[in-house]
Amino acid sequence: MNSPTPALVTQRAARRLPRLPLLLLCAAYLLPGLFGRDPWRNADVTAFGQMVAMAEGRSSWWTPTLGGVSADPALLP
């Protein structure tokens, strides 16, 4: 039976990732949404709300609703 060998990684390669670039990226995404326009479109938030309602069992899988109201008009007129 072959036993696995540990990966040989240098200490320089195994150092922690810098946090500052990640925090700046998060701030660049969140701040315009707080003080300017929304970072998510209205349709994105509506779809997310419908998915959460279906996952929690508050909405039917065949006719998804959000707060008891259908978010989309009927497919056929």
PDB file of C-alpha atoms in Angstrom:
ATOM      1  CA  MET A   1       0.000   0.000   0.000  1.00  0.00           C
ATOM      2  CA  ASN A   2       1.348   3.405  -0.936  1.00  0.00           C
ATOM      3  CA  SER A   3       1.432   5.907   1.865  1.00  0.00           C
ATOM      4  CA  PRO A   4       0.915   9.537   0.881  1.00  0.00           C
ATOM      5  CA  THR A   5       3.891  11.830   1.145  1.00  0.00           C
ATOM      6  CA  PRO A   6       3.463  15.324   2.502  1.00  0.00           C
ATOM      7  CA  ALA A   7       3.798  18.218   0.102  1.00  0.00           C
ATOM      8  CA  LEU A   8       7.115  19.992   0.209  1.00  0.00           C
ATOM      9  CA  VAL A   9       6.355  23.688   0.527  1.00  0.00           C
ATOM     10  CA  THR A  10       8.817  26.418   1.354  1.00  0.00           C
ATOM     11  CA  GLN A  11       8.136  28.716   4.264  1.00  0.00           C
ATOM     12  CA  ARG A  12       7.895  31.675   1.882  1.00  0.00           C
ATOM     13  CA  ALA A  13       5.168  29.949  -0.159  1.00  0.00           C
ATOM     14  CA  ALA A  14       3.221  28.977   2.957  1.00  0.00           C
ATOM     15  CA  ARG A  15       3.006  32.467   4.464  1.00  0.00           C
ATOM     16  CA  ARG A  16      -0.399  33.966   5.105  1.00  0.00           C
ATOM     17  CA  LEU A  17      -2.145  35.917   2.405  1.00  0.00           C
ATOM     18  CA  PRO A  18      -2.136  39.681   2.909  1.00  0.00           C
ATOM     19  CA  ARG A  19      -5.426  40.941   4.320  1.00  0.00           C
ATOM     20  CA  LEU A  20      -5.212  44.550   3.182  1.00  0.00           C
ATOM     21  CA  PRO A  21      -5.921  43.887  -0.534  1.00  0.00           C
ATOM     22  CA  LEU A  22      -8.915  41.716   0.397  1.00  0.00           C
ATOM     23  CA  LEU A  23     -10.319  44.380   2.721  1.00  0.00           C
ATOM     24  CA  LEU A  24      -9.836  47.070   0.080  1.00  0.00           C
ATOM     25  CA  LEU A  25     -11.666  44.946  -2.475  1.00  0.00           C
ATOM     26  CA  CYS A  26     -14.584  44.431  -0.064  1.00  0.00           C
ATOM     27  CA  ALA A  27     -14.700  48.156   0.696  1.00  0.00           C
ATOM     28  CA  ALA A  28     -14.625  48.999  -3.023  1.00  0.00           C
ATOM     29  CA  TYR A  29     -17.685  46.784  -3.491  1.00  0.00           C
ATOM     30  CA  LEU A  30     -19.665  47.833  -0.407  1.00  0.00           C
ATOM     31  CA  LEU A  31     -19.093  51.585  -0.157  1.00  0.00           C
ATOM     32  CA  PRO A  32     -20.595  52.569  -3.537  1.00  0.00           C
ATOM     33  CA  GLY A  33     -23.683  50.552  -2.656  1.00  0.00           C
ATOM     34  CA  LEU A  34     -24.069  52.292   0.684  1.00  0.00           C
ATOM     35  CA  PHE A  35     -23.541  55.845  -0.493  1.00  0.00           C
ATOM     36  CA  GLY A  36     -24.238  55.720  -4.210  1.00  0.00           C
ATOM     37  CA  ARG A  37     -26.103  53.328  -6.409  1.00  0.00           C
ATOM     38  CA  ASP A  38     -27.058  49.789  -5.434  1.00  0.00           C
ATOM     39  CA  PRO A  39     -24.368  47.219  -6.183  1.00  0.00           C
ATOM     40  CA  TRP A  40     -27.098  44.681  -6.989  1.00  0.00           C
ATOM     41  CA  ARG A  41     -29.876  45.254  -9.460  1.00  0.00           C
ATOM     42  CA  ASN A  42     -33.475  44.937  -8.307  1.00  0.00           C
ATOM     43  CA  ALA A  43     -33.923  41.705 -10.281  1.00  0.00           C
ATOM     44  CA  ASP A  44     -30.949  40.121  -8.494  1.00  0.00           C
ATOM     45  CA  VAL A  45     -32.367  40.891  -5.055  1.00  0.00           C
ATOM     46  CA  THR A  46     -35.833  39.651  -6.066  1.00  0.00           C
ATOM     47  CA  ALA A  47     -34.424  36.365  -7.378  1.00  0.00           C
ATOM     48  CA  PHE A  48     -32.383  35.912  -4.195  1.00  0.00           C
ATOM     49  CA  GLY A  49     -35.492  36.511  -2.082  1.00  0.00           C
ATOM     50  CA  GLN A  50     -37.448  33.934  -4.072  1.00  0.00           C
ATOM     51  CA  MET A  51     -34.667  31.358  -3.663  1.00  0.00           C
ATOM     52  CA  VAL A  52     -34.544  31.922   0.096  1.00  0.00           C
ATOM     53  CA  ALA A  53     -38.343  31.625   0.359  1.00  0.00           C
ATOM     54  CA  MET A  54     -38.295  28.338  -1.579  1.00  0.00           C
ATOM     55  CA  ALA A  55     -35.410  26.970   0.490  1.00  0.00           C
ATOM     56  CA  GLU A  56     -37.258  27.776   3.726  1.00  0.00           C
ATOM     57  CA  GLY A  57     -40.505  26.225   2.437  1.00  0.00           C
ATOM     58  CA  ARG A  58     -42.515  29.456   2.407  1.00  0.00           C
ATOM     59  CA  SER A  59     -43.075  29.386  -1.357  1.00  0.00           C
ATOM     60  CA  SER A  60     -44.085  26.771  -3.902  1.00  0.00           C
ATOM     61  CA  TRP A  61     -41.471  25.434  -6.295  1.00  0.00           C
ATOM     62  CA  TRP A  62     -43.920  25.636  -9.222  1.00  0.00           C
ATOM     63  CA  THR A  63     -45.241  29.141  -8.571  1.00  0.00           C
ATOM     64  CA  PRO A  64     -42.608  31.079  -6.635  1.00  0.00           C
ATOM     65  CA  THR A  65     -43.841  34.127  -4.777  1.00  0.00           C
ATOM     66  CA  LEU A  66     -42.210  36.767  -2.667  1.00  0.00           C
ATOM     67  CA  GLY A  67     -44.371  37.936   0.203  1.00  0.00           C
ATOM     68  CA  GLY A  68     -47.381  36.212  -1.344  1.00  0.00           C
ATOM     69  CA  VAL A  69     -47.058  38.182  -4.591  1.00  0.00           C
ATOM     70  CA  SER A  70     -45.729  36.762  -7.838  1.00  0.00           C
ATOM     71  CA  ALA A  71     -42.621  38.704  -8.800  1.00  0.00           C
ATOM     72  CA  ASP A  72     -42.844  37.923 -12.516  1.00  0.00           C
ATOM     73  CA  PRO A  73     -45.850  38.365 -14.772  1.00  0.00           C
ATOM     74  CA  ALA A  74     -47.415  35.306 -16.340  1.00  0.00           C
ATOM     75  CA  LEU A  75     -45.410  33.601 -19.059  1.00  0.00           C
ATOM     76  CA  LEU A  76     -48.406  33.470 -21.390  1.00  0.00           C
ATOM     77  CA  PRO A  77     -50.797  36.434 -21.818  1.00  0.00           C
TER      78      PRO A  77
END
